[in-house]
mmCIF file of C-alpha atoms in Angstrom:
data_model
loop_
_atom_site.group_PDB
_atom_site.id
_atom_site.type_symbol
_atom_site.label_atom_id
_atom_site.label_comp_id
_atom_site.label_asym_id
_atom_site.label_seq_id
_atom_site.Cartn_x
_atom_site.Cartn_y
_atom_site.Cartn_z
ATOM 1 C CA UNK A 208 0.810 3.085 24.469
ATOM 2 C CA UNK A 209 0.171 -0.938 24.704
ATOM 3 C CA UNK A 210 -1.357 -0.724 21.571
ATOM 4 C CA UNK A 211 1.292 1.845 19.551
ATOM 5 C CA UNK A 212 3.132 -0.972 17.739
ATOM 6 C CA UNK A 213 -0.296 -2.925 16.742
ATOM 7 C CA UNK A 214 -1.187 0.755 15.313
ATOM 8 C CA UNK A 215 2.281 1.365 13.714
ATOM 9 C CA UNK A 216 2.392 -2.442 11.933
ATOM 10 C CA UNK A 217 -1.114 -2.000 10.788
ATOM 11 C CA UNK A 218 0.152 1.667 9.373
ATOM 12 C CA UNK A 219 2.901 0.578 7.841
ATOM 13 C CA UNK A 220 1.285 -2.408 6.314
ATOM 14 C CA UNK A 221 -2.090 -0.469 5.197
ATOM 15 C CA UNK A 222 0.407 1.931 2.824
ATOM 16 C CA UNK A 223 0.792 -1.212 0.898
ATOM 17 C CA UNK A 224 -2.069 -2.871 0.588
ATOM 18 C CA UNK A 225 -4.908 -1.014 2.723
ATOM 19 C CA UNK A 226 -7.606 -3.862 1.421
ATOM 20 C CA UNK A 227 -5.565 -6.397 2.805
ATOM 21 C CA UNK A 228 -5.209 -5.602 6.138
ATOM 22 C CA UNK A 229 -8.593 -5.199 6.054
ATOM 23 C CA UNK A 230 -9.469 -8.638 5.118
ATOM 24 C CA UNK A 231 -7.145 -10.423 6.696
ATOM 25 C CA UNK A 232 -7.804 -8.608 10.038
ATOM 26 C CA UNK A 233 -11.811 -8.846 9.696
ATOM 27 C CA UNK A 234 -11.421 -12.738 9.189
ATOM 28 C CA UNK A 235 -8.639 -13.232 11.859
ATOM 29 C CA UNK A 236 -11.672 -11.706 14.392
ATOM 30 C CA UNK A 237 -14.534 -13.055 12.405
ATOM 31 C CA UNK A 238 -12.991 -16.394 13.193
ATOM 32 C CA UNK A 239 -11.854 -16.145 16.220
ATOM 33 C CA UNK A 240 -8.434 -16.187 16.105
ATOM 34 C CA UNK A 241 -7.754 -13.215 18.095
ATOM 35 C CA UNK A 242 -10.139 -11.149 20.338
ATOM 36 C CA UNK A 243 -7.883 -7.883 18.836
ATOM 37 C CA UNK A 244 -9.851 -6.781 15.738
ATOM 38 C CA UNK A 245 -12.853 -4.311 16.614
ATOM 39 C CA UNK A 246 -16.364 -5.794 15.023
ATOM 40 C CA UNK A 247 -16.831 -3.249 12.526
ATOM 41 C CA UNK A 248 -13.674 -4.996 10.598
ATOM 42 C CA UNK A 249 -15.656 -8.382 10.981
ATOM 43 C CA UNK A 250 -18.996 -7.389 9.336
ATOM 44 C CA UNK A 251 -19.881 -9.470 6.535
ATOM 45 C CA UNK A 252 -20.376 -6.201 3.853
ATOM 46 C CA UNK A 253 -16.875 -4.678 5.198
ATOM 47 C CA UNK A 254 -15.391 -7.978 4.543
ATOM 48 C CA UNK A 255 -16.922 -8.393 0.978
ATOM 49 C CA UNK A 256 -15.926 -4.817 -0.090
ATOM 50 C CA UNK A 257 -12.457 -5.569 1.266
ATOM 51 C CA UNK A 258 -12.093 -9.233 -0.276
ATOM 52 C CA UNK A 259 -13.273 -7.845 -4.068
ATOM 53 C CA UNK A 260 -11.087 -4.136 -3.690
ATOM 54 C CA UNK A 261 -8.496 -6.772 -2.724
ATOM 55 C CA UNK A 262 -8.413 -9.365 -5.940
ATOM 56 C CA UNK A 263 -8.441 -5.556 -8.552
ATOM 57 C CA UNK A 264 -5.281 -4.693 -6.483
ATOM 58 C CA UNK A 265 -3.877 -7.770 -7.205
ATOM 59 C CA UNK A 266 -4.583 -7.903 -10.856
ATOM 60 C CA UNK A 267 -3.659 -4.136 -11.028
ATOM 61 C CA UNK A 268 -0.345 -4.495 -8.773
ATOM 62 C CA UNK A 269 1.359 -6.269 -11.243
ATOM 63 C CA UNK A 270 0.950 -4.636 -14.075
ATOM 64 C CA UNK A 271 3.578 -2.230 -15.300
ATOM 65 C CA UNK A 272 2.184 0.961 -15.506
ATOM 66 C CA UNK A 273 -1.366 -0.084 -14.445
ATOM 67 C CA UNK A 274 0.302 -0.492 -10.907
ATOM 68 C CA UNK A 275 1.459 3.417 -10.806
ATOM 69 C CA UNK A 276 -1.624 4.323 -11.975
ATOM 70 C CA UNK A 277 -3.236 2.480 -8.598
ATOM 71 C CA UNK A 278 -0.882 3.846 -6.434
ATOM 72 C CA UNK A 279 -1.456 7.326 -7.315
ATOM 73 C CA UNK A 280 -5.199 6.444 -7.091
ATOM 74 C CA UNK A 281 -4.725 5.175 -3.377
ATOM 75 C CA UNK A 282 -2.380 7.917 -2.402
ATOM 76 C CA UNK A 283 -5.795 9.612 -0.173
ATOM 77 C CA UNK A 284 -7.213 6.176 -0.192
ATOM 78 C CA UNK A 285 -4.555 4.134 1.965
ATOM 79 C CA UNK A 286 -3.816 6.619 4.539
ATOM 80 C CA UNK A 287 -7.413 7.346 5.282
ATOM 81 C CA UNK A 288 -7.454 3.509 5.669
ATOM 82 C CA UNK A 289 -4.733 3.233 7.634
ATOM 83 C CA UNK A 290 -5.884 5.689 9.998
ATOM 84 C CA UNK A 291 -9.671 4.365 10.283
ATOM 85 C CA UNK A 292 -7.547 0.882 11.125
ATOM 86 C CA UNK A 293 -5.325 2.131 13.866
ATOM 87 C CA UNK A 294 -8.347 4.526 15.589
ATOM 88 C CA UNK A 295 -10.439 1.441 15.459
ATOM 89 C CA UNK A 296 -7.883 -1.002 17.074
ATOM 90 C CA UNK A 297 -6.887 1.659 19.650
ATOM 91 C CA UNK A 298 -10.488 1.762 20.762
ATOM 92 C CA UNK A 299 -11.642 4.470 23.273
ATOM 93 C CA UNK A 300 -13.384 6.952 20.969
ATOM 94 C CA UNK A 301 -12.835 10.508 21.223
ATOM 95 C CA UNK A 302 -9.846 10.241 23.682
ATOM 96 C CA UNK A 303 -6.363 11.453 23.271
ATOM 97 C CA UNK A 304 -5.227 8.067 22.624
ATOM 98 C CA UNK A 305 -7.330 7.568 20.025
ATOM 99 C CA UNK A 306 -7.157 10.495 18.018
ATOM 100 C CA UNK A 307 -3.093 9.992 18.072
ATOM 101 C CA UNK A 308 -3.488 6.068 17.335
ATOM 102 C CA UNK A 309 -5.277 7.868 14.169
ATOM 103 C CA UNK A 310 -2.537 9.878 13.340
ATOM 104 C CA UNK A 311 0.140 7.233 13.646
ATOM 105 C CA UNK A 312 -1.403 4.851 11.567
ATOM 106 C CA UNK A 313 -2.494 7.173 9.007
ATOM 107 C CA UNK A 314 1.341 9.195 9.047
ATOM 108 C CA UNK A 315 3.248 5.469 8.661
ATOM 109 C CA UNK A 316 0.726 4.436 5.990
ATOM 110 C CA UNK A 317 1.369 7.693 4.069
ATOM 111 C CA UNK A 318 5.206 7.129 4.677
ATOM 112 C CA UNK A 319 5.183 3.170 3.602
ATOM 113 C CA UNK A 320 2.601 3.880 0.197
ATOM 114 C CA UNK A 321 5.346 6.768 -0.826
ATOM 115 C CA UNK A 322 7.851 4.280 -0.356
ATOM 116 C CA UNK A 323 5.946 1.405 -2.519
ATOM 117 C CA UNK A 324 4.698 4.094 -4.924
ATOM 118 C CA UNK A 325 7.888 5.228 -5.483
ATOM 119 C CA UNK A 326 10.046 2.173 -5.677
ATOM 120 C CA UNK A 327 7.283 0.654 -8.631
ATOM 121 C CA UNK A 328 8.221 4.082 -10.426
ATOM 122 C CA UNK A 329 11.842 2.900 -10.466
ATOM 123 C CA UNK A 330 10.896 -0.611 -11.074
ATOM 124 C CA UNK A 331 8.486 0.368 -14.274
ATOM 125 C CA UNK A 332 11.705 1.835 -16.052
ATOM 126 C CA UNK A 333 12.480 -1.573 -16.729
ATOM 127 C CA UNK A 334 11.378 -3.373 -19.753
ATOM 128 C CA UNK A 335 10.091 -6.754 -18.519
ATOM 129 C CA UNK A 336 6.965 -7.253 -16.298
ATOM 130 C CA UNK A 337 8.545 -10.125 -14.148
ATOM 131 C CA UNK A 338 9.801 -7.948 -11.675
ATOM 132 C CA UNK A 339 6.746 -5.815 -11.165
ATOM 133 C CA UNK A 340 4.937 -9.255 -9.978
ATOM 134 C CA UNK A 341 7.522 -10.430 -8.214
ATOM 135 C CA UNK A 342 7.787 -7.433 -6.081
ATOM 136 C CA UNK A 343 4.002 -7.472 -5.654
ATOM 137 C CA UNK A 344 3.581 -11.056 -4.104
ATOM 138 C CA UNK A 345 7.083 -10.293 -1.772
ATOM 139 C CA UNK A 346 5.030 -7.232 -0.855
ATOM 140 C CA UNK A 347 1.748 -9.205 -0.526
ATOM 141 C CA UNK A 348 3.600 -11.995 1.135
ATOM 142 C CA UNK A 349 5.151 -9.119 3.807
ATOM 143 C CA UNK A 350 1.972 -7.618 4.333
ATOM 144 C CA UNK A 351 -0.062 -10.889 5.624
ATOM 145 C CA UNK A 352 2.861 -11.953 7.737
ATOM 146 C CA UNK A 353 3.689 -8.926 9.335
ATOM 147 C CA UNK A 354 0.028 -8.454 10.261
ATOM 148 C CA UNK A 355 -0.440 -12.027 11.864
ATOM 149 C CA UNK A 356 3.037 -11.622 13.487
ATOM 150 C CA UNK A 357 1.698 -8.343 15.045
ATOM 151 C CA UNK A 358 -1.097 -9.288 16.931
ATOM 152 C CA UNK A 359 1.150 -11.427 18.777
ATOM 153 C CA UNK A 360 4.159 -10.154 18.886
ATOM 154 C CA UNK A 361 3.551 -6.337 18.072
ATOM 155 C CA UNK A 362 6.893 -5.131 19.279
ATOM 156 C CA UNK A 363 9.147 -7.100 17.220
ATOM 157 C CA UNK A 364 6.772 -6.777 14.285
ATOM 158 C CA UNK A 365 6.694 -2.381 14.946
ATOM 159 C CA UNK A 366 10.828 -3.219 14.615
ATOM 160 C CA UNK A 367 10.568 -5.454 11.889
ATOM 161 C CA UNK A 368 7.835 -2.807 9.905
ATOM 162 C CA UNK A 369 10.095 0.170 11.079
ATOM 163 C CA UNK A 370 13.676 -1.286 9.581
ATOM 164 C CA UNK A 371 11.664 -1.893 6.651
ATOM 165 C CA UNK A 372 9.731 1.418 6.492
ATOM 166 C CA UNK A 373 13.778 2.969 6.991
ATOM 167 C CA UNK A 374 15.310 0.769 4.524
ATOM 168 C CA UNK A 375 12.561 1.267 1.785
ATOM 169 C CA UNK A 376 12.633 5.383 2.058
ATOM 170 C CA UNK A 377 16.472 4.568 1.346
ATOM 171 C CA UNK A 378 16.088 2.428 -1.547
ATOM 172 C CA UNK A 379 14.101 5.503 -3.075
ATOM 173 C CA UNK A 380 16.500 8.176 -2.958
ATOM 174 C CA UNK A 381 18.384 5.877 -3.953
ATOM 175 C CA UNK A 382 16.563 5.018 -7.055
ATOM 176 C CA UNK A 383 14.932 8.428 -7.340
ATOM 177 C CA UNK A 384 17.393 8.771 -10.605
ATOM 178 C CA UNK A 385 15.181 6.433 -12.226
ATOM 179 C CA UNK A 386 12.250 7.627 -10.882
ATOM 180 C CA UNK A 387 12.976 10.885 -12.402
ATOM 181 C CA UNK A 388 13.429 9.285 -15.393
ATOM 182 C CA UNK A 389 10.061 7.697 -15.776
ATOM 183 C CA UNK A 390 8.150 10.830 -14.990
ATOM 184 C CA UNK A 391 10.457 12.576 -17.769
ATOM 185 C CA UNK A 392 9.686 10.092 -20.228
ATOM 186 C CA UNK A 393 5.893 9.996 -19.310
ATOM 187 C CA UNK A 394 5.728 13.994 -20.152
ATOM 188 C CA UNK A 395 7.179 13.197 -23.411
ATOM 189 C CA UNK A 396 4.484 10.652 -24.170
ATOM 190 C CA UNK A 397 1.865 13.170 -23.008
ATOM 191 C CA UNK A 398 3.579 16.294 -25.060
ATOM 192 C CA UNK A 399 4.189 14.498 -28.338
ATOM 193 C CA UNK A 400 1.978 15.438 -31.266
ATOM 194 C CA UNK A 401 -0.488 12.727 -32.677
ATOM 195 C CA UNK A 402 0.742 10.561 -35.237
ATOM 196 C CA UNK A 403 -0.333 11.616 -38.996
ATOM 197 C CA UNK A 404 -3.691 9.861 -40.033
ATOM 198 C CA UNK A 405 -4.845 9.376 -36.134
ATOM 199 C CA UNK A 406 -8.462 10.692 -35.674
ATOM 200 C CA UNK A 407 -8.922 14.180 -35.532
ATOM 201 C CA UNK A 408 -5.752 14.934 -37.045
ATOM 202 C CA UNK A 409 -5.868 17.136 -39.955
ATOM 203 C CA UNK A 410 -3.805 15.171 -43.170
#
């Protein structure tokens, strides 16, 4: 239970950007900073696989489009990765605690990527890129503080990550109007006949 809102934060946070809680984590430990993070975040080829994964998702993030494309991509991806975090900060392998640390972590990263996946759907109906990477670095910028914040203060940071977790699944049924109508307009693209004169088409 001492450990629940370290596993929820880290949840929450790894629906967003799994890579970097990964990195930022493995170098908090690998440098000492806090005697929290298990060692098999802090080995040097976890770290390197985390630190490149981590500069394509911010390329890809803000990118209209692209950044849809990642999240549906990631939608196995940063669950999985936000359970393997929470088990391995919960420790004790093979207990009860454990397994349930799993699920937590795995259920709020599921929750949280929904919620980002779903508000960039909304956001990609507009026609300017500016506020896809603006939204990116605020989440990016959320993400690394949140984590810090919750190895030392993991209750407030579980309430912090939970009003935002409630607040974001609001925001998209609240947008979902839009979202609707970006997945209606991307069946159009996919359904429309090639233009006369492409290749393959018959003149």
């Amino acid at each position: 239970m001492s450990v629940l809102p370290l596993v929820f934060t880290s949840g929450w946070a790894s629906g967003i950007n799994a890579y970097a809680v990964v990195l930022l984590l493995g170098l908090l430990g690998r440098f000492g900073v806090t005697d929290q993070v298990p060692h098999a975040l802090q080995r040097p080829d976890v770290l390197i696989a985390a630190g490149v994964l981590f500069l394509c998702e911010v390329v890809a993030d803000k990118i209209p489009y692209v950044d849809s494309v990642w999240d549906a991509v990631h939608l196995v991806i940063r669950p999985i990765a936000g359970g393997v975090v929470a088990a391995l900060l919960a420790g004790d392998h093979g207990s009860l605690s454990h397994l349930a640390a799993g699920a937590v972590g795995g259920i709020t990263a599921l929750l949280s990527h929904l919620v980002k996946a779903g508000t960039r759907m909304a956001v990609n109906t507009s026609p300017e890129p500016a506020s896809n990477i603006v939204l990116s670095l605020v989440e990016d910028l959320a993400v690394a503080a949140l984590v810090v914040f919750a190895l030392f203060h993991p209750v407030a940071a579980a309430v912090i990550a939970g009003t935002l977790l409630g607040l974001g699944i609001a925001l998209v049924v609240f947008l979902w109007k839009r979202v609707r109508a970006f997945l209606a307009r991307r069946r159009q693209r996919r359904r429309a006949p090639a233009p006369e004169g492409a290749v393959g088409t018959p003149r």
